[in-house]
PDB file of C-alpha atoms and ligand atoms in Angstrom:
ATOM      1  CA  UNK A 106     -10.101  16.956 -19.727  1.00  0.00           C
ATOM      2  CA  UNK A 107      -9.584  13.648 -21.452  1.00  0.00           C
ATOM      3  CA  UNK A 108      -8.205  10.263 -19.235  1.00  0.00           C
ATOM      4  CA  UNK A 109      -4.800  10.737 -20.702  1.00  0.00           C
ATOM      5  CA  UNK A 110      -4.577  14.568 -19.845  1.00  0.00           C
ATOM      6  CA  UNK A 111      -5.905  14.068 -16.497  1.00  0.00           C
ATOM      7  CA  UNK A 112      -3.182  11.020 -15.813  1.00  0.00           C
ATOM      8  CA  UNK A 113      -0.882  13.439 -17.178  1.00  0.00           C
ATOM      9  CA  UNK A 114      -1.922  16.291 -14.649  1.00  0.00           C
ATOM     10  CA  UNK A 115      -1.497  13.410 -11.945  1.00  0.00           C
ATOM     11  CA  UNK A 116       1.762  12.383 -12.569  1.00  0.00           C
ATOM     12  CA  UNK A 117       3.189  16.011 -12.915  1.00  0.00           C
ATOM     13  CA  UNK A 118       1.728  16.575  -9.305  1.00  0.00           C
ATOM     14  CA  UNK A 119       3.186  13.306  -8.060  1.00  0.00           C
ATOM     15  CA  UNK A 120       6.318  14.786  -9.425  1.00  0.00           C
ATOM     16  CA  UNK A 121       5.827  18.241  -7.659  1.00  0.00           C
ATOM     17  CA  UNK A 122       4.644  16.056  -4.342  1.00  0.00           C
ATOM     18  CA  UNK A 123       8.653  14.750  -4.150  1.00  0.00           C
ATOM     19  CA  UNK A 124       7.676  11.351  -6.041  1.00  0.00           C
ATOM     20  CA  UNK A 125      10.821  11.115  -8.253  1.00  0.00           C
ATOM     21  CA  UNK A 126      11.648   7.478  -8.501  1.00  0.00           C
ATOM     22  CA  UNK A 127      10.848   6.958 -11.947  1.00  0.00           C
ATOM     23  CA  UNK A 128      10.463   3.389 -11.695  1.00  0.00           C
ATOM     24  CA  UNK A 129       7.225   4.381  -9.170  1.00  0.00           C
ATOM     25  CA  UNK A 130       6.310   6.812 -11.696  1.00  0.00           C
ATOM     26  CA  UNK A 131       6.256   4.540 -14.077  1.00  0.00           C
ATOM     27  CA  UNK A 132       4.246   1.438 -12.175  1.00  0.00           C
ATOM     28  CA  UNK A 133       1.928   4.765 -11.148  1.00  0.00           C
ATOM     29  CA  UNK A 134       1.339   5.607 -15.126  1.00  0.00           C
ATOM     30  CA  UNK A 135       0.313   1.915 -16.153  1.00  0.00           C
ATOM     31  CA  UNK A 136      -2.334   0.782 -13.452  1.00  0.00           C
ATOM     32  CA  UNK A 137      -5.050   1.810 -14.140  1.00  0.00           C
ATOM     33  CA  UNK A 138      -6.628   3.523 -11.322  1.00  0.00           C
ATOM     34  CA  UNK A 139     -10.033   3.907 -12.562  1.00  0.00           C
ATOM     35  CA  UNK A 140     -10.551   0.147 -12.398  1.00  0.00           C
ATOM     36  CA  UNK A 141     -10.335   0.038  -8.261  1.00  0.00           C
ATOM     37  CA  UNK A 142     -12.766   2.817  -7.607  1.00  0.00           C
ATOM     38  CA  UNK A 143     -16.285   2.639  -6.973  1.00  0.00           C
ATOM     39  CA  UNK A 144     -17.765   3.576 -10.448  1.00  0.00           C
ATOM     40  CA  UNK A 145     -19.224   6.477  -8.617  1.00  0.00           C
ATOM     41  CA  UNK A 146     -16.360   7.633  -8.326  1.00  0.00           C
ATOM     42  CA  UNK A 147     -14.351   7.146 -11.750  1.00  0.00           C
ATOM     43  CA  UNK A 148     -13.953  10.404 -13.198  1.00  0.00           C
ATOM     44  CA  UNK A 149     -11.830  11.360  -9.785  1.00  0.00           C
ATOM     45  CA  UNK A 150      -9.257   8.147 -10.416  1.00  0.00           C
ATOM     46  CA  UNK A 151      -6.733  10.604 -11.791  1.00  0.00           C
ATOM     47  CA  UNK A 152      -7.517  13.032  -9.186  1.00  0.00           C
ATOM     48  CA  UNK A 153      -4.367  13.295  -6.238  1.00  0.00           C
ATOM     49  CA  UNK A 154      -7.492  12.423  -3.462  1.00  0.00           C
ATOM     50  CA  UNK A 155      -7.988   9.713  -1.365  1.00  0.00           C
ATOM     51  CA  UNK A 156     -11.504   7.816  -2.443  1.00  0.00           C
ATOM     52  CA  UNK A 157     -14.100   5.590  -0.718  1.00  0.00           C
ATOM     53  CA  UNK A 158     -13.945   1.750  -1.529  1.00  0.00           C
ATOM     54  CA  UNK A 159     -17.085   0.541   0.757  1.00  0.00           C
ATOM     55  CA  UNK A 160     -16.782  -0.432   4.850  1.00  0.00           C
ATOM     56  CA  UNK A 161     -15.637   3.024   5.525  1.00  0.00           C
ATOM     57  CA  UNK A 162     -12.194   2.211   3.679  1.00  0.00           C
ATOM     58  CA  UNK A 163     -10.446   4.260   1.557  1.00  0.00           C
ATOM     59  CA  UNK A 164      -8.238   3.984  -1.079  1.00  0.00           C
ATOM     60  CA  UNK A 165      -5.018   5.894  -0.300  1.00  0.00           C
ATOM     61  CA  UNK A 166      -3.815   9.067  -2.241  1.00  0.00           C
ATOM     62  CA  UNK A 167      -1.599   8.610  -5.669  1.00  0.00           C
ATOM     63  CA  UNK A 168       0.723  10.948  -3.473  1.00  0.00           C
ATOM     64  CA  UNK A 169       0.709   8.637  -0.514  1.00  0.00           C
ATOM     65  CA  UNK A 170       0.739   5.675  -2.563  1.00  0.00           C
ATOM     66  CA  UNK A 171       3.688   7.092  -4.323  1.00  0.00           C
ATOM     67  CA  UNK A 172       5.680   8.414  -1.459  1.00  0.00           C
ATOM     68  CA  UNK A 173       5.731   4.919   0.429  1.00  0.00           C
ATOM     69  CA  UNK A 174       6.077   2.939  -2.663  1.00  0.00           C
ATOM     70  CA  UNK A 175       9.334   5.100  -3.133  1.00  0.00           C
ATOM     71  CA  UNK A 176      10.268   5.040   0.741  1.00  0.00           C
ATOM     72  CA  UNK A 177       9.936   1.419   0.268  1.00  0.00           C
ATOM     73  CA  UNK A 178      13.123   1.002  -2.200  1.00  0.00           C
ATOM     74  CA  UNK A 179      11.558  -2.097  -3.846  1.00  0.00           C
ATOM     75  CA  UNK A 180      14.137  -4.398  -6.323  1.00  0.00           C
ATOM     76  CA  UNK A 181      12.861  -6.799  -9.110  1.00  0.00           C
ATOM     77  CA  UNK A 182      13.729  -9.634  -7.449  1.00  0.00           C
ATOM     78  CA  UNK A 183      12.269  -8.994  -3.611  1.00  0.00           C
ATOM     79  CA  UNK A 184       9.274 -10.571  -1.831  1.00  0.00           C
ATOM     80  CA  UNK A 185       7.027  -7.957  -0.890  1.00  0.00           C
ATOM     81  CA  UNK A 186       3.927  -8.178   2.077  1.00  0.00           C
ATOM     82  CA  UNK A 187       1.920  -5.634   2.181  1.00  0.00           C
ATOM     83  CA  UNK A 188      -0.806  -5.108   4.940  1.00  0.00           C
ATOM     84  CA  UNK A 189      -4.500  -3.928   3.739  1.00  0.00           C
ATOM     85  CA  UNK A 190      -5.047  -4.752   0.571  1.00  0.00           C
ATOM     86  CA  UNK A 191      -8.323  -2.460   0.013  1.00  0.00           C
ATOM     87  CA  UNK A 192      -9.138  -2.118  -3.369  1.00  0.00           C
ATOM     88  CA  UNK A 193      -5.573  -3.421  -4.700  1.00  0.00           C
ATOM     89  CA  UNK A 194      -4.602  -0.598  -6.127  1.00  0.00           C
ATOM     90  CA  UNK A 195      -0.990  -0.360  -4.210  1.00  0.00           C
ATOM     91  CA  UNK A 196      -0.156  -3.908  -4.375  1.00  0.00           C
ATOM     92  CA  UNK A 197      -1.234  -3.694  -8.521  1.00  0.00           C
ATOM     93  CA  UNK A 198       1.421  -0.513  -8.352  1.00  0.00           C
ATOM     94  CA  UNK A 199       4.425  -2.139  -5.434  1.00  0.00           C
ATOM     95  CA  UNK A 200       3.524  -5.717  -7.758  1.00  0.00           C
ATOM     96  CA  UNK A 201       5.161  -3.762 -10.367  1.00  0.00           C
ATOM     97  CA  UNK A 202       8.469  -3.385  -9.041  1.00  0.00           C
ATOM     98  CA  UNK A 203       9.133  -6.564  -7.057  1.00  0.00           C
ATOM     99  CA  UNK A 204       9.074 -10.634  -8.218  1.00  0.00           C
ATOM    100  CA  UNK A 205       5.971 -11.520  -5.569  1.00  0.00           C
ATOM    101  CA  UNK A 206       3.592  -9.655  -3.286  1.00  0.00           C
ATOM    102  CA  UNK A 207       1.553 -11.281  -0.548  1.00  0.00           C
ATOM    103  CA  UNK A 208      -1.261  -8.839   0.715  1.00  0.00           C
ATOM    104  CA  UNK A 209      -3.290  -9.100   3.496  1.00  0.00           C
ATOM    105  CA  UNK A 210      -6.400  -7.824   4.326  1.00  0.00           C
ATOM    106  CA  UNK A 211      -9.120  -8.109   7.325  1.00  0.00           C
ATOM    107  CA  UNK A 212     -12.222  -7.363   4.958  1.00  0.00           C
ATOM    108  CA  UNK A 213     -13.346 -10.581   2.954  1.00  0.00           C
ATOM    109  CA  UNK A 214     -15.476  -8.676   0.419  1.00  0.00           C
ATOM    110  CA  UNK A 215     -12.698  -5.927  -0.669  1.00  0.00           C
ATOM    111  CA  UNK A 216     -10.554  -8.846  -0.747  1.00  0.00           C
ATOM    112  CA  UNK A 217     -12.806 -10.835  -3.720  1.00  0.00           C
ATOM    113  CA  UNK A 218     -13.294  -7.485  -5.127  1.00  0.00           C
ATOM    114  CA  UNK A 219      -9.426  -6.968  -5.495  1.00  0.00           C
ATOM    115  CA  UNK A 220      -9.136 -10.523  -6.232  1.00  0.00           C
ATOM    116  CA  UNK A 221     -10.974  -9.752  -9.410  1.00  0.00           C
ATOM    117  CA  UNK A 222      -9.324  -6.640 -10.319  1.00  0.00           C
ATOM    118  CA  UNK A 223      -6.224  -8.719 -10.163  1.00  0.00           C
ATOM    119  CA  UNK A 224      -7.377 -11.284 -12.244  1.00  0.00           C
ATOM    120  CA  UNK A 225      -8.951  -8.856 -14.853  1.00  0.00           C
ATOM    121  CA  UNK A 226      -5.922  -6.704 -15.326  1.00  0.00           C
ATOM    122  CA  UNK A 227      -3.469 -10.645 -15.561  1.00  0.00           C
ATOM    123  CA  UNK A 228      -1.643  -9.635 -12.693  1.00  0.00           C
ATOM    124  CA  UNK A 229      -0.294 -13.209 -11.779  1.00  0.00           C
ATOM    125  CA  UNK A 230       2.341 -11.963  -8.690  1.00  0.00           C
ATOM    126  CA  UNK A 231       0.213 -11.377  -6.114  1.00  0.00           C
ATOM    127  CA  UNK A 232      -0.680 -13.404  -3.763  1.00  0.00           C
ATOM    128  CA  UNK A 233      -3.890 -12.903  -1.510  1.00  0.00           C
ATOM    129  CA  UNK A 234      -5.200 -13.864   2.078  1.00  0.00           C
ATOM    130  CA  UNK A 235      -7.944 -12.804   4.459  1.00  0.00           C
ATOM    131  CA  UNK A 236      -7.030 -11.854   7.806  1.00  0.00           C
ATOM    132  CA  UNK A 237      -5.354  -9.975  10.596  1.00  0.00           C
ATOM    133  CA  UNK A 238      -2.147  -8.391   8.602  1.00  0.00           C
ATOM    134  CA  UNK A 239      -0.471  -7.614  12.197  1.00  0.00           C
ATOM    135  CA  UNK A 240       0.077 -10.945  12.594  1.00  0.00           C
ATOM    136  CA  UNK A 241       1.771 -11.133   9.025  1.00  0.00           C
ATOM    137  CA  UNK A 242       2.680 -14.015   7.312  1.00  0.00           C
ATOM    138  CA  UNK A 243       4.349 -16.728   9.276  1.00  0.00           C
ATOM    139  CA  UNK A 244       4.668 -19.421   6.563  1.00  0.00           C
ATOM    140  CA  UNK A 245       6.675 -16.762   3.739  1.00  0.00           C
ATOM    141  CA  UNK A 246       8.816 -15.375   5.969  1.00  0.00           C
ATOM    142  CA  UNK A 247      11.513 -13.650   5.377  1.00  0.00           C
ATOM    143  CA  UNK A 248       9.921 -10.467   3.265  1.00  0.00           C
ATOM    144  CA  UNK A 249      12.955  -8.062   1.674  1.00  0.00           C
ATOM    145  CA  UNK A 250      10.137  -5.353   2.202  1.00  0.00           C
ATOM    146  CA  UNK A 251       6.789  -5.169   4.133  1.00  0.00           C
ATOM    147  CA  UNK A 252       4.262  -2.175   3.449  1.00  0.00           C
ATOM    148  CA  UNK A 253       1.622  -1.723   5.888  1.00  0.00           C
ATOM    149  CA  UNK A 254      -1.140   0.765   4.278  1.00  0.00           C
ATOM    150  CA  UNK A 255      -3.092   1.005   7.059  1.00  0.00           C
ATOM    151  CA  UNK A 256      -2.069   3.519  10.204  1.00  0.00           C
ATOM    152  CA  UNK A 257      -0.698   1.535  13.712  1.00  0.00           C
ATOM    153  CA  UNK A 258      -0.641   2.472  17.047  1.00  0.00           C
ATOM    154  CA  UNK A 259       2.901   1.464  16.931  1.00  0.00           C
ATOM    155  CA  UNK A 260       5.287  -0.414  14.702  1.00  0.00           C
ATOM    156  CA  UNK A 261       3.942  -3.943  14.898  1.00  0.00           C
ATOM    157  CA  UNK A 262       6.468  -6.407  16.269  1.00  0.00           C
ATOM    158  CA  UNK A 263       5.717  -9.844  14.419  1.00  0.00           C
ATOM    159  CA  UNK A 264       6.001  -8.147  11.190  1.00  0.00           C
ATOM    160  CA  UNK A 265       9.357  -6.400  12.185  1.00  0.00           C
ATOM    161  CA  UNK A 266      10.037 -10.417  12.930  1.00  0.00           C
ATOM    162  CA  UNK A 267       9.257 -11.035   9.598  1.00  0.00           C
ATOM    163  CA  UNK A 268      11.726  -8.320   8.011  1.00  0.00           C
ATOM    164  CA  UNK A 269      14.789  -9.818   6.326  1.00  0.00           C
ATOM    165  CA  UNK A 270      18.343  -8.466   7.502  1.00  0.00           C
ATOM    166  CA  UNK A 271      18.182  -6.025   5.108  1.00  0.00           C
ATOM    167  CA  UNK A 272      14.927  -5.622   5.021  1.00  0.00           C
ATOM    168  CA  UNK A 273      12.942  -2.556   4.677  1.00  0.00           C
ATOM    169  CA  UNK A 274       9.321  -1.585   6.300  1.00  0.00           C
ATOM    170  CA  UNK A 275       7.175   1.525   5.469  1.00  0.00           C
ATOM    171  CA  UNK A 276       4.064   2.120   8.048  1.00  0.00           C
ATOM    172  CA  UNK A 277       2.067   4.861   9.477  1.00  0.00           C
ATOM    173  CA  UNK A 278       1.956   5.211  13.061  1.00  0.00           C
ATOM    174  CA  UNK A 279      -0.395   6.715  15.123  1.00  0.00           C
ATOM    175  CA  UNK A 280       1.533   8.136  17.088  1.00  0.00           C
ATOM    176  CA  UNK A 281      -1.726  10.416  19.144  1.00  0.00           C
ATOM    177  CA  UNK A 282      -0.475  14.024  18.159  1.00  0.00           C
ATOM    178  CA  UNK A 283      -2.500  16.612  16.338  1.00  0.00           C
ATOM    179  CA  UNK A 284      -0.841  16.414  13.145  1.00  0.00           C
ATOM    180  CA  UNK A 285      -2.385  12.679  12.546  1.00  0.00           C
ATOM    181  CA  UNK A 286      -0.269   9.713  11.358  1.00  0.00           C
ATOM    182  CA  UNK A 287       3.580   9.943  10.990  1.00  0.00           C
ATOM    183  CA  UNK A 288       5.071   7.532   7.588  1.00  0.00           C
ATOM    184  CA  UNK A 289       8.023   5.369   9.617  1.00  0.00           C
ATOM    185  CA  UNK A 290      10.701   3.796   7.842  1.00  0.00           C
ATOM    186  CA  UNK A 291      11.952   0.775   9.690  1.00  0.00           C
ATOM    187  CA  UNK A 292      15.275  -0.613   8.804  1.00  0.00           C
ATOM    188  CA  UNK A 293      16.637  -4.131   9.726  1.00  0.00           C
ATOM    189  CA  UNK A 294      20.372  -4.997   9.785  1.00  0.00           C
ATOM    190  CA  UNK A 295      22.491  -7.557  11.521  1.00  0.00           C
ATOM    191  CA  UNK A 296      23.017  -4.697  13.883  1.00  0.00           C
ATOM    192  CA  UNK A 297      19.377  -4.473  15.043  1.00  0.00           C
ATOM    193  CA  UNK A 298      16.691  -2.314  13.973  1.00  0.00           C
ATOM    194  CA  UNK A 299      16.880   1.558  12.880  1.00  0.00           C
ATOM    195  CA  UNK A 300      13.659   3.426  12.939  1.00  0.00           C
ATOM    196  CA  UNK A 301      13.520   6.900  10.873  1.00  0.00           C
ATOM    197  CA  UNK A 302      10.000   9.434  10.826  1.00  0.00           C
ATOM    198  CA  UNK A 303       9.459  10.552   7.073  1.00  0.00           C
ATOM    199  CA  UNK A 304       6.738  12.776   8.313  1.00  0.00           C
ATOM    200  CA  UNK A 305       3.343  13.083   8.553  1.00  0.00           C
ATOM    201  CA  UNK A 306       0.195  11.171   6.440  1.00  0.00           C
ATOM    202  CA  UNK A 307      -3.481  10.251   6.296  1.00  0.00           C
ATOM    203  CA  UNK A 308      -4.571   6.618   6.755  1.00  0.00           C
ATOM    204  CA  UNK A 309      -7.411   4.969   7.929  1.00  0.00           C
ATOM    205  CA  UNK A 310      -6.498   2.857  11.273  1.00  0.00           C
ATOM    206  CA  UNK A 311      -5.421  -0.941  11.191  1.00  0.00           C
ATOM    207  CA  UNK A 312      -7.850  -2.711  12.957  1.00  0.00           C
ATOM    208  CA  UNK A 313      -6.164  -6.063  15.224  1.00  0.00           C
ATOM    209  CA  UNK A 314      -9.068  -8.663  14.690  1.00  0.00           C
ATOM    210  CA  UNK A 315      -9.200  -9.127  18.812  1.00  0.00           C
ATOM    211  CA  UNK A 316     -11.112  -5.605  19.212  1.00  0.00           C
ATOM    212  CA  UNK A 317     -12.705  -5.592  15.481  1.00  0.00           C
ATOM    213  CA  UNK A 318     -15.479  -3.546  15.771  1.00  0.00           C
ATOM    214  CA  UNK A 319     -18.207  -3.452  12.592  1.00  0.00           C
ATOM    215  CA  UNK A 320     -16.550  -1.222  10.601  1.00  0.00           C
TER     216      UNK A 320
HETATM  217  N1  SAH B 429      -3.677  -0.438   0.071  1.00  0.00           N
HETATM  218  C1  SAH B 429      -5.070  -0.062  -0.019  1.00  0.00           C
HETATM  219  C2  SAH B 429      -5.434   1.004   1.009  1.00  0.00           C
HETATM  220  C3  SAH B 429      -6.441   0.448   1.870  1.00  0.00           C
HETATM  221  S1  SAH B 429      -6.960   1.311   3.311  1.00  0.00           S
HETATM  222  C4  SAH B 429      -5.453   0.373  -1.429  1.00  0.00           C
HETATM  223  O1  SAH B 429      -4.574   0.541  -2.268  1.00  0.00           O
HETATM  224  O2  SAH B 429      -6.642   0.503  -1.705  1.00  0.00           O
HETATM  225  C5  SAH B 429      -6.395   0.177   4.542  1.00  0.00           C
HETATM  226  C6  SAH B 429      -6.932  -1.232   4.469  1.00  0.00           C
HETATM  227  O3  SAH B 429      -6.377  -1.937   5.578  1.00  0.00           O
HETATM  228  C7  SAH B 429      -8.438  -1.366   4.594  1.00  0.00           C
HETATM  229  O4  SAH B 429      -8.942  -2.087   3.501  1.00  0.00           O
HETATM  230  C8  SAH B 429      -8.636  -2.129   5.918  1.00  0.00           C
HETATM  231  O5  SAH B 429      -9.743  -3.010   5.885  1.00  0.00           O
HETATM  232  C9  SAH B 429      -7.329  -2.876   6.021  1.00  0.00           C
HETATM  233  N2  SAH B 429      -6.960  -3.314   7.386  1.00  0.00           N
HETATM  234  C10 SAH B 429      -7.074  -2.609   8.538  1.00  0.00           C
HETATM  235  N3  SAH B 429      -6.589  -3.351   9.559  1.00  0.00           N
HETATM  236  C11 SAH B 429      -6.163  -4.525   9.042  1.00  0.00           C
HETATM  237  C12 SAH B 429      -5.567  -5.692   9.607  1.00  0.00           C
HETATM  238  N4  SAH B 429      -5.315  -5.806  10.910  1.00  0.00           N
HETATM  239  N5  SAH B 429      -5.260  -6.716   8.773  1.00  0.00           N
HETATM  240  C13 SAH B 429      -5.508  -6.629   7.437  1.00  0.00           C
HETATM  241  N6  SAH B 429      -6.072  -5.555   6.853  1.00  0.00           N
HETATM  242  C14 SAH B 429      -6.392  -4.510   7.640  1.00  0.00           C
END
């Protein structure tokens, strides 16, 4: 199968996986996935699987990637922070759709690494830092929409602080059943905050810096 046949295949099973926004599709069709895996691992970029991107990290799967970026109802003109960068390849895709994305992530090497992927592909809306994403981003505040790509043990409070009235959050939670993490959809209004379970996902745990282990 050639790259274009194989992005082809992907999209149609994005499609078939309930990724309709065509707007998502569309971010989904022009990054270029190959670029943030490990070159081990190119000829499975177009593949709907989740891959490794070093320090037992993974980069999440097009389906995953598309179903949140979709859950996430992202405008042109909103500020986006997103929690775990990883390789990039979300924020390249959510970057897309919105003016400017902050990203966050705990690992200082995947971070450069992104950093570069950024810079090589002329992405010029993201913005990066290195640290604990629960925490979020104090000095931005307020973010229209916050994407946390990594799985909680519960929706974490400074970043629902963070949320705009309006404002729209996509995490998974651990929430300790069988069936692994559950996608939330957390909802701010002047009302208060509406939480809603879009089912369950795969994720790789976010990691608060006070017990960071090696990983
Ligand atoms: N969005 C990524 C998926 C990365 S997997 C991509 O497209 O490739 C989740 C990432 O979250 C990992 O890189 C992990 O290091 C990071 N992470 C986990 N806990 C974190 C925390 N507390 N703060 C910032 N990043 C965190």
């Amino acid at each position: 199968m050639t790259p274009d046949s194989r992005k082809i295949r992907l999209i149609l099973d994005l499609r078939a996986g309930g990724v309709t926004d065509r707007l998502v599709l569309g971010a989904m069709e022009r990054v270029p996935r190959e670029l943030f895996v490990p070159k081990l691992f190119r000829d499975k970029a177009y593949d709907n699987v989740a891959l490794p991107i070093g320090h037992h990290q993974t980069l999440s799967q097009p389906l995953v990637v598309g179903l949140m970026t979709q859950a996430l109802e992202v405008g042109p003109r909103m500020k986006v922070l997103e929690i775990g960068t990883g390789s990039g390849y979300h924020a390249a895709v959510a970057a897309r759709l919105c003016r400017r994305l902050y990203t966050i992530e705990r690992h200082p090497d995947l971070l450069g690494e992104a950093e570069a992927r950024f810079a090589e592909l002329g992405i010029s809306n993201i913005t990066t830092r290195a640290g604990d994403g629960t925490l979020g981003w104090p000095e931005q505040v307020p973010f229209e929409r916050i994407l946390v790509t990594a799985a909680a043990a519960d929706v974490p409070a400074p970043l629902v602080d963070q949320l705009a009235e309006g404002g729209v959050m996509v995490v998974p939670v651990d929430d300790g059943s069988d069936d692994g993490r559950r996608l939330i959809r957390v909802r701010r209004s002047s009302d208060g905050v509406e939480t809603e379970d879009l089912g369950p996902v795969k994720f790789v745990p976010l990691v608060p810096e006070r017990v960071r282990g090696t990983g």
